[in-house]
Coordinates of C-alpha atoms in Angstrom, one line a residue:
X23 CA -191.3 70.9 93.4
X24 CA -190.9 69.0 90.1
X25 CA -188.0 71.2 89.1
X26 CA -186.2 70.8 92.4
X27 CA -186.5 67.1 92.4
X28 CA -185.3 67.0 88.8
X29 CA -182.2 68.8 89.8
X30 CA -181.5 66.4 92.6
X31 CA -181.9 63.4 90.3
X32 CA -179.4 64.9 87.9
X33 CA -176.8 65.4 90.6
X34 CA -177.0 62.0 92.3
X35 CA -174.8 59.2 91.0
X36 CA -176.3 56.2 89.1
X37 CA -175.6 52.9 90.8
X38 CA -177.1 50.7 88.1
X39 CA -177.5 50.9 84.4
X40 CA -180.9 49.3 84.6
X41 CA -182.2 52.0 86.8
X42 CA -181.1 54.6 84.3
X43 CA -182.7 52.7 81.5
X44 CA -186.0 52.5 83.5
X45 CA -185.9 56.2 84.3
X46 CA -185.3 57.0 80.6
X47 CA -188.2 54.8 79.5
X48 CA -190.5 56.3 82.0
X49 CA -189.7 59.9 81.1
X50 CA -190.2 59.1 77.5
X51 CA -193.5 57.1 78.0
X52 CA -195.2 59.0 80.7
X53 CA -193.8 62.6 80.4
X54 CA -192.6 64.7 83.2
X55 CA -195.4 63.8 85.7
X56 CA -193.5 60.7 86.9
X57 CA -190.2 62.3 87.5
X58 CA -191.0 63.0 91.1
X59 CA -191.8 59.3 91.6
X60 CA -188.5 58.2 90.1
X61 CA -186.6 60.6 92.2
X62 CA -188.4 59.5 95.3
X63 CA -187.6 55.9 94.5
X64 CA -183.9 56.6 94.0
X65 CA -183.8 58.5 97.3
X66 CA -185.5 55.5 99.0
X67 CA -182.6 53.3 97.8
X68 CA -180.3 55.3 100.0
X69 CA -178.5 57.1 97.2
X70 CA -179.8 60.5 98.3
X71 CA -178.5 60.2 101.9
X72 CA -174.9 61.2 101.0
X73 CA -176.1 64.2 99.0
X74 CA -178.2 65.3 101.9
X75 CA -175.1 65.8 104.0
X76 CA -173.2 67.4 101.1
X77 CA -175.9 69.9 100.2
X78 CA -177.2 71.5 103.4
X79 CA -178.1 74.7 101.6
X80 CA -181.1 73.0 100.0
X81 CA -182.7 72.2 103.4
X82 CA -184.7 75.5 103.7
X83 CA -186.2 75.0 100.3
X84 CA -187.6 71.6 100.9
X85 CA -190.2 71.0 103.6
X86 CA -189.4 69.0 106.7
X87 CA -191.8 66.1 105.8
X88 CA -189.7 64.5 103.1
X89 CA -186.6 65.1 105.1
X90 CA -188.0 63.2 108.0
X91 CA -189.0 60.4 105.7
X92 CA -185.5 60.1 104.4
X93 CA -184.1 60.1 107.9
X94 CA -186.5 57.5 109.0
X95 CA -185.5 55.2 106.1
X96 CA -181.9 55.7 106.9
X97 CA -182.5 54.6 110.5
X98 CA -184.3 51.5 109.2
X99 CA -181.3 50.7 107.1
X100 CA -178.9 50.8 110.0
X101 CA -181.2 48.9 112.4
X102 CA -182.8 46.2 110.3
X103 CA -180.3 45.5 107.5
X104 CA -182.7 44.5 104.7
X105 CA -186.0 46.4 105.4
X106 CA -184.9 49.0 102.9
X107 CA -184.6 46.3 100.2
X108 CA -188.2 45.3 100.6
X109 CA -189.3 48.9 100.2
X110 CA -187.2 49.2 97.0
X111 CA -188.8 46.2 95.5
X112 CA -192.3 47.6 96.2
X113 CA -191.3 50.9 94.7
X114 CA -189.9 49.2 91.6
X115 CA -193.1 47.2 91.2
X116 CA -195.2 50.3 91.4
X117 CA -193.1 51.9 88.8
X118 CA -193.4 48.9 86.5
X119 CA -197.1 49.0 86.9
X120 CA -197.1 52.6 85.8
X121 CA -194.6 52.2 82.9
X122 CA -195.8 48.9 81.4
X123 CA -199.4 48.0 80.8
X124 CA -199.4 45.0 78.5
X125 CA -203.2 44.5 78.6
X126 CA -204.1 47.9 77.3
X127 CA -203.0 50.1 74.4
X128 CA -201.9 53.1 76.5
X129 CA -198.3 51.9 76.5
X130 CA -198.3 51.6 72.7
X131 CA -200.0 54.9 72.0
X132 CA -197.9 56.9 74.5
X133 CA -194.5 55.4 73.5
X134 CA -195.3 55.0 69.8
X135 CA -193.1 57.9 68.8
X136 CA -190.2 56.7 71.0
X137 CA -190.6 53.1 69.7
X138 CA -190.7 54.3 66.2
X139 CA -187.4 56.2 66.5
X140 CA -185.5 53.3 68.0
X141 CA -184.0 50.5 65.9
X142 CA -186.3 47.7 65.1
X143 CA -184.2 45.1 67.0
X144 CA -183.5 47.4 70.0
X145 CA -183.4 45.3 73.2
X146 CA -184.3 46.7 76.6
X147 CA -182.5 45.3 79.6
X148 CA -185.5 45.2 81.9
X149 CA -187.4 43.1 79.4
X150 CA -184.7 40.4 79.6
X151 CA -185.7 39.6 83.2
X152 CA -188.6 37.2 83.4
X153 CA -189.4 38.3 87.0
X154 CA -190.5 41.7 85.7
X155 CA -193.0 40.1 83.4
X156 CA -194.2 37.7 86.1
X157 CA -194.6 40.6 88.5
X158 CA -197.0 42.3 86.1
X159 CA -199.1 39.1 86.0
X160 CA -199.1 38.1 89.6
X161 CA -197.7 41.0 91.6
X162 CA -194.3 41.6 93.3
X163 CA -195.3 40.0 96.6
X164 CA -196.2 36.7 94.9
X165 CA -193.1 36.5 92.7
X166 CA -190.5 37.8 95.2
X167 CA -192.1 36.5 98.3
X168 CA -189.8 33.5 98.5
X169 CA -186.8 35.4 97.0
X170 CA -186.3 38.0 99.7
X171 CA -185.2 35.7 102.6
X172 CA -182.7 34.0 100.3
X173 CA -181.4 37.3 99.1
X174 CA -180.6 38.3 102.7
X175 CA -178.3 35.4 103.2
X176 CA -176.8 35.6 99.8
X177 CA -173.2 36.5 99.2
X178 CA -172.1 39.1 96.7
X179 CA -172.3 37.9 93.1
X180 CA -171.7 39.8 89.9
X181 CA -174.9 41.4 88.5
X182 CA -175.8 40.0 85.1
X183 CA -178.4 40.9 82.4
X184 CA -179.1 37.6 80.8
X185 CA -179.7 35.5 83.9
X186 CA -179.4 35.8 87.7
X187 CA -176.7 33.7 89.4
X188 CA -178.0 31.2 92.0
X189 CA -176.7 30.1 95.4
X190 CA -176.8 26.5 94.3
X191 CA -174.3 27.1 91.5
X192 CA -170.6 26.3 92.0
X193 CA -168.3 29.2 92.6
X194 CA -167.4 30.8 89.3
X195 CA -163.8 31.0 88.1
X196 CA -162.3 31.9 84.8
X197 CA -163.1 29.1 82.3
X198 CA -160.7 30.1 79.5
X199 CA -163.3 31.8 77.3
X200 CA -162.8 35.4 76.1
X201 CA -164.4 37.7 73.6
X202 CA -162.4 39.7 71.1
X203 CA -163.4 42.6 68.8
X204 CA -162.6 41.5 65.3
X205 CA -163.6 44.4 63.1
X206 CA -165.8 47.5 62.9
X207 CA -167.5 48.4 59.6
X208 CA -170.2 51.1 59.0
X209 CA -171.0 51.4 62.7
X210 CA -171.3 47.6 63.2
X211 CA -168.9 45.8 65.5
X212 CA -168.0 42.2 64.8
X213 CA -167.0 40.1 67.8
X214 CA -166.0 36.5 68.4
X215 CA -165.5 34.2 71.3
X216 CA -162.1 32.6 71.8
X217 CA -161.1 29.4 73.6
X218 CA -157.8 29.4 75.4
X219 CA -155.6 26.3 75.5
X220 CA -156.9 25.0 78.8
X221 CA -160.5 25.3 77.6
X222 CA -159.6 23.5 74.4
X223 CA -158.3 20.6 76.4
X224 CA -161.6 20.4 78.3
X225 CA -163.4 20.6 74.9
X226 CA -161.5 17.6 73.7
X227 CA -162.5 15.6 76.8
X228 CA -166.1 16.7 76.2
X229 CA -166.0 15.3 72.7
X230 CA -164.6 12.0 74.1
X231 CA -167.5 11.9 76.6
X232 CA -170.0 12.5 73.8
X233 CA -168.6 9.7 71.7
X234 CA -168.8 7.3 74.7
X235 CA -172.7 7.8 74.5
X236 CA -172.7 7.8 78.4
X237 CA -174.2 10.9 80.0
X238 CA -172.4 10.1 83.3
X239 CA -169.1 10.9 81.6
X240 CA -170.4 14.4 80.9
X241 CA -171.5 14.7 84.5
X242 CA -168.0 13.8 85.7
X243 CA -166.6 16.4 83.3
X244 CA -168.9 19.0 84.7
X245 CA -167.9 18.2 88.3
X246 CA -164.3 19.1 87.3
X247 CA -165.3 22.0 85.0
X248 CA -168.7 23.3 86.2
X249 CA -169.0 26.1 83.6
X250 CA -168.0 24.3 80.4
X251 CA -170.7 25.5 78.0
X252 CA -171.1 22.6 75.6
X253 CA -171.3 20.2 78.4
X254 CA -174.1 22.2 80.0
X255 CA -176.0 22.4 76.7
X256 CA -175.7 18.7 76.1
X257 CA -176.6 17.6 79.6
X258 CA -179.6 20.0 79.5
X259 CA -181.0 18.0 76.6
X260 CA -180.5 14.8 78.5
X261 CA -182.4 16.2 81.5
X262 CA -185.2 17.5 79.3
X263 CA -185.6 14.0 77.8
X264 CA -185.8 12.6 81.3
X265 CA -188.6 15.1 82.1
X266 CA -186.4 17.1 84.5
X267 CA -187.3 20.5 83.2
X268 CA -186.1 22.4 86.2
X269 CA -182.6 21.0 86.0
X270 CA -182.5 21.4 82.2
X271 CA -183.4 25.1 82.5
X272 CA -180.9 25.6 85.3
X273 CA -178.1 24.2 83.2
X274 CA -179.0 26.6 80.3
X275 CA -178.9 29.6 82.6
X276 CA -175.6 28.5 83.9
X277 CA -174.2 28.3 80.4
X278 CA -175.5 31.9 79.7
X279 CA -173.9 33.1 82.9
X280 CA -170.5 31.6 81.9
X281 CA -170.7 33.2 78.4
X282 CA -171.8 36.6 79.7
X283 CA -168.8 36.7 82.1
X284 CA -166.6 36.5 79.1
X285 CA -168.2 39.5 77.3
X286 CA -166.0 42.2 75.7
X287 CA -166.2 45.5 77.6
X288 CA -167.8 47.2 74.5
X289 CA -170.1 44.4 73.6
X290 CA -173.7 45.6 73.9
X291 CA -176.8 43.5 74.1
X292 CA -179.2 46.4 73.4
X293 CA -177.7 48.4 70.6
X294 CA -178.4 45.9 67.9
X295 CA -175.1 46.7 66.2
X296 CA -173.0 43.8 67.6
X297 CA -172.5 40.8 65.4
X298 CA -171.3 37.2 65.9
X299 CA -170.4 34.8 63.1
X300 CA -172.2 31.5 63.5
X301 CA -169.7 29.8 61.3
X302 CA -167.1 29.9 64.1
X303 CA -167.5 27.0 66.5
X304 CA -166.8 29.2 69.5
X305 CA -169.8 31.5 68.8
X306 CA -172.4 28.8 68.2
X307 CA -172.9 28.0 71.9
X308 CA -174.1 31.5 72.6
X309 CA -176.7 31.3 69.9
X310 CA -177.9 27.9 71.0
X311 CA -178.0 28.9 74.7
X312 CA -180.1 31.9 74.0
X313 CA -182.5 29.9 71.8
X314 CA -183.0 27.1 74.4
X315 CA -183.4 29.8 77.1
X316 CA -186.2 31.6 75.2
X317 CA -188.0 28.2 74.6
X318 CA -188.0 27.6 78.3
X319 CA -189.3 31.2 78.9
X320 CA -192.1 30.7 76.4
X321 CA -193.2 27.5 78.1
X322 CA -192.9 29.2 81.5
X323 CA -195.5 31.8 80.4
X324 CA -193.2 34.7 79.7
X325 CA -193.7 35.5 76.0
X326 CA -192.6 39.1 76.3
X327 CA -189.3 38.1 77.8
X328 CA -188.9 35.4 75.2
X329 CA -189.6 37.9 72.4
X330 CA -186.8 40.1 73.7
X331 CA -184.4 37.2 73.6
X332 CA -185.6 36.4 70.1
X333 CA -184.8 40.0 69.0
X334 CA -181.4 39.6 70.6
X335 CA -180.6 36.4 68.7
X336 CA -181.7 38.0 65.4
X337 CA -179.6 41.1 66.1
X338 CA -176.4 39.0 66.4
X339 CA -176.7 38.0 62.7
X340 CA -179.8 39.5 61.0
X341 CA -178.6 38.8 57.5
X342 CA -178.0 35.1 57.7
X343 CA -180.2 34.3 60.7
X344 CA -178.5 31.0 61.5
X345 CA -181.2 29.7 63.8
X346 CA -184.0 31.1 61.6
X347 CA -185.8 32.9 64.4
X348 CA -187.9 34.7 61.8
X349 CA -190.1 31.6 61.9
X350 CA -190.7 32.2 65.6
X351 CA -190.7 35.9 66.2
X352 CA -194.2 36.4 64.8
X353 CA -195.6 33.8 67.2
X354 CA -193.9 35.4 70.2
X355 CA -195.1 38.9 69.1
X356 CA -198.7 37.7 69.0
X357 CA -198.4 35.9 72.3
X358 CA -196.9 39.0 74.0
X359 CA -199.6 41.2 72.3
X360 CA -196.8 43.2 70.6
X361 CA -198.9 43.7 67.4
X362 CA -197.3 47.1 66.6
X363 CA -193.8 45.5 66.6
X364 CA -194.9 42.7 64.3
X365 CA -196.6 45.0 61.7
X366 CA -193.6 47.4 61.8
X367 CA -191.2 44.6 61.2
X368 CA -193.3 43.5 58.2
X369 CA -193.4 47.0 56.7
X370 CA -189.7 47.6 57.1
X371 CA -188.3 44.2 56.1
X372 CA -190.8 43.1 53.4
X373 CA -189.0 45.0 50.6
X374 CA -185.7 43.3 51.0
X375 CA -186.5 40.1 52.9
X376 CA -189.8 39.0 51.3
X377 CA -191.4 38.1 54.6
X378 CA -194.7 37.5 52.9
X379 CA -193.2 34.4 51.2
X380 CA -193.0 32.8 54.6
X381 CA -196.3 31.2 55.7
X382 CA -195.9 32.3 59.3
X383 CA -195.6 36.0 58.4
X384 CA -198.3 35.7 55.7
X385 CA -200.9 34.6 58.2
X386 CA -199.6 36.2 61.5
X387 CA -199.4 39.8 60.1
X388 CA -203.1 40.0 59.1
X389 CA -204.0 38.4 62.4
X390 CA -202.1 41.1 64.2
X391 CA -204.0 43.8 62.2
X392 CA -207.2 42.0 63.1
X393 CA -206.3 42.3 66.8
X394 CA -205.4 45.9 66.4
X395 CA -208.8 46.5 64.8
X396 CA -210.5 45.2 67.9
X397 CA -208.9 47.7 70.2
X398 CA -211.4 50.5 71.1
X399 CA -208.7 52.9 72.3
X400 CA -207.7 53.7 68.7
X401 CA -209.4 56.2 66.5
X402 CA -212.1 55.1 64.0
X403 CA -209.7 55.9 61.1
X404 CA -207.0 53.6 62.5
X405 CA -209.5 50.8 63.2
X406 CA -210.9 50.9 59.6
X407 CA -207.4 50.9 58.1
X408 CA -206.5 47.9 60.3
X409 CA -209.6 46.0 59.2
X410 CA -208.9 46.7 55.5
X411 CA -205.2 45.6 55.8
X412 CA -206.2 42.5 57.7
X413 CA -208.8 41.4 55.1
X414 CA -206.5 42.1 52.2
X415 CA -203.5 40.3 53.7
X416 CA -205.4 37.2 54.9
X417 CA -206.9 36.8 51.4
X418 CA -203.4 37.0 49.9
X419 CA -202.1 34.4 52.4
X420 CA -205.0 32.0 51.7
X421 CA -204.4 32.2 47.9
X422 CA -200.6 31.8 48.3
X423 CA -200.8 29.0 50.9
X424 CA -204.1 27.2 50.6
X425 CA -202.7 24.1 52.3
X426 CA -202.7 25.9 55.7
X427 CA -206.4 26.2 56.1
X428 CA -207.6 22.6 56.6
X429 CA -204.8 21.5 59.0
X430 CA -205.4 24.8 60.9
X431 CA -209.1 24.1 61.3
X432 CA -208.4 20.5 62.2
X433 CA -206.1 21.6 65.1
X434 CA -208.7 24.1 66.2
X435 CA -211.4 21.3 66.2
X436 CA -213.5 23.4 63.7
X437 CA -215.6 21.7 61.0
X438 CA -215.7 23.7 57.8
X439 CA -219.0 24.3 56.0
X440 CA -220.0 22.2 52.9
X441 CA -218.8 24.7 50.4
X442 CA -215.3 25.0 51.8
X443 CA -215.0 21.2 52.5
X444 CA -216.0 20.2 49.0
X445 CA -214.0 22.8 47.1
X446 CA -210.8 21.5 45.4
X447 CA -208.8 24.6 46.1
X448 CA -208.5 23.9 49.8
X449 CA -208.9 20.1 49.5
X450 CA -206.4 17.3 50.0
X451 CA -204.7 18.0 46.6
X452 CA -203.5 21.4 48.0
X453 CA -201.4 19.6 50.6
X454 CA -200.2 16.7 48.4
X455 CA -199.1 18.9 45.5
X456 CA -197.0 21.4 47.5
X457 CA -193.2 21.0 47.6
X458 CA -191.7 19.3 50.6
X459 CA -189.9 22.4 51.8
X460 CA -193.2 24.3 51.9
X461 CA -194.8 21.4 53.7
X462 CA -192.3 21.8 56.5
X463 CA -193.0 25.5 56.8
X464 CA -196.7 25.1 56.9
X465 CA -196.6 22.2 59.4
X466 CA -194.3 24.2 61.7
X467 CA -196.6 27.2 61.6
X468 CA -199.8 25.2 62.2
X469 CA -198.4 23.2 65.0
X470 CA -197.0 26.2 66.8
X471 CA -199.7 28.9 66.4
X472 CA -203.0 27.1 66.1
X473 CA -204.0 28.1 69.6
X474 CA -204.1 31.7 68.5
X475 CA -206.8 31.0 66.0
X476 CA -209.3 29.4 68.4
X477 CA -211.0 32.7 69.3
X478 CA -214.6 32.7 67.9
X479 CA -214.2 36.2 66.7
X480 CA -211.0 35.2 64.8
X481 CA -212.8 32.2 63.3
X482 CA -215.8 34.3 62.1
X483 CA -213.4 36.8 60.5
X484 CA -211.4 33.9 58.8
X485 CA -214.6 32.3 57.5
X486 CA -215.7 35.5 55.8
X487 CA -212.3 35.9 54.0
X488 CA -212.2 32.2 53.0
X489 CA -215.5 32.6 51.1
X490 CA -214.2 35.7 49.5
X491 CA -211.1 33.7 48.3
X492 CA -213.4 31.0 46.9
X493 CA -215.3 33.6 44.9
X494 CA -212.0 34.8 43.5
X495 CA -210.9 31.3 42.6
X496 CA -214.3 30.6 40.9
X497 CA -213.9 33.8 38.9
X498 CA -210.5 32.7 37.7
X499 CA -208.6 35.7 39.2
X500 CA -205.1 35.9 37.7
X501 CA -203.7 36.2 41.1
X502 CA -204.6 32.6 41.8
X503 CA -202.7 31.2 38.9
X504 CA -199.7 33.4 39.6
X505 CA -199.5 32.2 43.2
X506 CA -199.7 28.6 42.0
X507 CA -196.8 29.2 39.7
X508 CA -194.7 30.7 42.5
X509 CA -195.4 27.7 44.8
X510 CA -194.0 25.4 42.1
X511 CA -191.0 27.4 41.3
X512 CA -190.0 28.3 44.8
X513 CA -189.6 26.1 47.9
X514 CA -187.7 23.4 46.1
X515 CA -185.4 22.8 49.1
X516 CA -185.1 24.5 52.4
X517 CA -181.9 26.1 53.5
X518 CA -179.9 24.5 56.4
X519 CA -180.9 27.1 58.9
X520 CA -184.6 26.1 58.6
X521 CA -183.7 22.5 59.2
X522 CA -181.7 23.6 62.3
X523 CA -184.7 25.6 63.5
X524 CA -187.1 22.7 63.1
X525 CA -184.7 20.4 65.0
X526 CA -184.3 22.8 67.9
X527 CA -188.1 23.6 68.0
X528 CA -189.0 19.9 68.3
X529 CA -192.3 20.4 66.7
X530 CA -193.5 16.9 65.8
X531 CA -195.5 18.0 62.8
X532 CA -192.5 19.7 61.2
X533 CA -190.0 17.1 62.4
X534 CA -191.9 14.3 60.6
X535 CA -191.6 16.3 57.3
X536 CA -187.8 16.6 57.5
X537 CA -185.9 14.9 54.6
X538 CA -184.0 11.7 55.0
X539 CA -180.6 13.3 54.5
X540 CA -181.2 15.3 57.7
X541 CA -182.8 12.6 59.9
X542 CA -180.3 10.0 59.0
X543 CA -177.3 11.9 60.4
X544 CA -176.6 12.2 64.1
X545 CA -177.7 15.5 65.6
X546 CA -175.9 16.7 68.7
X547 CA -177.6 19.2 71.0
X548 CA -174.5 21.3 71.5
X549 CA -174.0 21.8 67.7
X550 CA -177.0 20.7 65.5
X551 CA -176.3 20.7 61.8
X552 CA -173.1 22.7 61.8
X553 CA -172.6 25.0 58.8
X554 CA -170.9 23.5 55.8
X555 CA -168.5 26.4 55.6
X556 CA -167.5 26.4 59.2
X557 CA -164.5 28.4 60.3
X558 CA -162.2 26.2 62.3
X559 CA -159.7 27.9 64.6
X560 CA -158.4 24.8 66.3
X561 CA -158.7 21.1 65.6
X562 CA -159.0 18.1 67.8
X563 CA -155.7 16.1 67.9
X564 CA -156.1 12.8 66.1
X565 CA -155.7 9.7 68.0
X566 CA -152.7 7.5 67.0
X567 CA -154.0 4.6 64.9
X568 CA -151.8 1.6 65.6
X569 CA -151.3 -1.1 63.0
X570 CA -153.6 -3.9 63.2
X571 CA -150.9 -6.6 62.8
X572 CA -149.4 -5.9 66.3
X573 CA -148.8 -8.9 68.4
X574 CA -151.1 -9.6 71.4
X575 CA -148.2 -9.1 73.8
X576 CA -147.6 -5.6 72.3
X577 CA -151.2 -4.7 72.7
X578 CA -151.1 -5.9 76.3
X579 CA -148.1 -3.6 77.0
X580 CA -149.9 -0.7 75.3
X581 CA -152.9 -1.2 77.5
X582 CA -150.7 -0.9 80.6
X583 CA -148.5 1.9 79.1
X584 CA -150.5 4.1 76.7
X585 CA -147.3 5.9 75.7
X586 CA -145.5 2.7 74.7
X587 CA -144.6 2.5 71.0
X588 CA -142.8 -0.5 69.7
X589 CA -141.8 1.2 66.5
X590 CA -139.9 3.8 68.5
X591 CA -142.0 6.9 67.4
X592 CA -141.6 9.4 70.1
X593 CA -143.7 12.6 70.6
X594 CA -141.3 15.6 70.6
X595 CA -142.9 17.8 73.2
X596 CA -139.5 18.8 74.5
X597 CA -136.0 17.4 74.9
X598 CA -136.6 16.1 78.4
X599 CA -139.9 14.4 77.5
X600 CA -138.4 13.0 74.3
X601 CA -135.4 11.6 76.3
X602 CA -137.6 10.1 79.0
X603 CA -139.9 8.5 76.4
X604 CA -136.8 7.1 74.6
X605 CA -135.5 5.5 77.8
X606 CA -138.9 4.1 78.5
X607 CA -139.2 2.5 75.1
X608 CA -135.6 1.1 75.3
X609 CA -136.4 -0.5 78.7
X610 CA -139.6 -2.0 77.4
X611 CA -137.9 -3.3 74.3
X612 CA -135.3 -5.1 76.5
X613 CA -138.2 -6.6 78.5
X614 CA -139.9 -7.6 75.3
X615 CA -136.8 -9.3 74.0
X616 CA -136.3 -11.2 77.3
X617 CA -139.9 -12.4 77.3
X618 CA -139.6 -13.5 73.6
X619 CA -136.6 -15.7 74.6
X620 CA -138.4 -17.1 77.5
X621 CA -141.4 -18.0 75.4
X622 CA -139.2 -19.5 72.7
X623 CA -137.8 -22.0 75.2
X624 CA -141.2 -23.1 76.4
X625 CA -142.3 -26.4 74.9
X626 CA -145.9 -27.5 75.1
X627 CA -146.6 -31.3 75.3
X628 CA -149.7 -32.6 73.5
X629 CA -152.2 -34.4 75.7
X630 CA -152.3 -38.2 75.3
X631 CA -154.7 -39.4 72.8
X632 CA -157.5 -41.7 73.9
X633 CA -157.4 -45.1 72.2
X634 CA -161.0 -45.7 72.8
X635 CA -162.8 -42.5 71.7
X636 CA -166.3 -44.2 71.9
X637 CA -165.9 -45.2 75.6
X638 CA -168.4 -44.5 78.3
X639 CA -166.8 -41.1 78.9
X640 CA -166.5 -41.4 82.6
X641 CA -164.3 -38.8 84.4
X642 CA -162.0 -39.7 87.3

């Protein structure tokens, strides 16, 4: 029976790429035992009905029971329009429960070989949908209970990967954004977004609205151009400051939808080989929209989906990392319990990226090994290796970054013992003597991940290693002095992408440590701290600066007629426009001359002087 159903599944057409991706993942993870379930699910979607009529010769082979079942489902489809859709959702939910088990290690052990063969930044489509993660936590009926009635009345919309279009959104029309393939080198494709002329005009209006410092102007612009990306990003920040989180998240999703509609046909979200240059202004909106979206997902309680978006951002420019998501990816991996991914990333990237020199990786990687050592499903050899690596790496982290311990314990409401509290190595001097750039990194890590260290088992493990580090310090281990020298030589100043990450993260501990040259300049939500070597493809037209010695009457006419120019400078946008502008200026010049003559003939009489200035001052 398994062989017969496998042949059927190969012959039937695939209606969605996501279903093919799910089938591939299930076959890799669970072997051939689940092939029958996948085939049954696809037949339940109505895809096998056409093949049943085309292949009658297979009827004697199969029993009548599954044939009656398919016929019954087909009748349901014709009689009750959407009953089939509910069955599909339940089937998909049952498949997800079989495929993904985030609470246990079975998923990691079964798919370890497949995961190891894939690229590190490989992105799966199904993990970009937060509903899949919420269904694993609360069940499909809870998550999709209110969604099904709305889907029945919903009109056809384009299926997207990054976000799901909503009925409340305005009807989408082409905005003037396109994506072009710039170059292909060594199997890596370089793309860029482009703004057409009509979109550039809207962009100029948006910049005028930003300069007015009035959010209502952005709202008016969005009413005319509901899918202008920078307006959506900026207005989302305004809504978030006004505690309207739902609207802020909805605007970000709309911006992602607008950008995804402009994707190039060969641009892939999952391959990890597509690049975007952050130096180009047109590309920055995509980076920022993805980052803001993953921050909302993390706050919503979907760390696994947020991790997938974090991998997507990193894959767009892994060398430069313009938003410095390396400072965030470890936290999301721990929150999503993807310990194997974090340790694999550390092993593969440490040699050329020096991840151990970042405080977040120095402390999060040993914490991941510690959590792996607590999983009983692993063999005793793997558990012992994980314990040894966790102890060795956490000791190196404490020696390299001693200023992390006391703030971390303070955030966890843990009082250190007398030996640790009185020792100078972890004392106040460790925080005061470190460079400002290192202070920003440690403050960011402690403020973001302190909740992961509150587990009593983690604190007991940390206490043991802290005492071991103090023993090494008292014994004058050469490693202690070497680490102190590295701290003084490095971390003199943070690169611009770290400042950009701290501003976007809005972590108050790290924001307070930003230097004055960053906090003193205005920061816009649609383009925070633009690169100093930005690539400009089009420029905003400069406004005409009129001389300050113009007469009041000339300024009055200019307020009524913005195109009026007393000096006779005409914009040459065409022969007809130039001629019309010249006639207008000549007419206004004649009017000005007549008014000057009229004003010259007007004589003003001085009021009579009062001979008795000190009178009683009575008025008639």
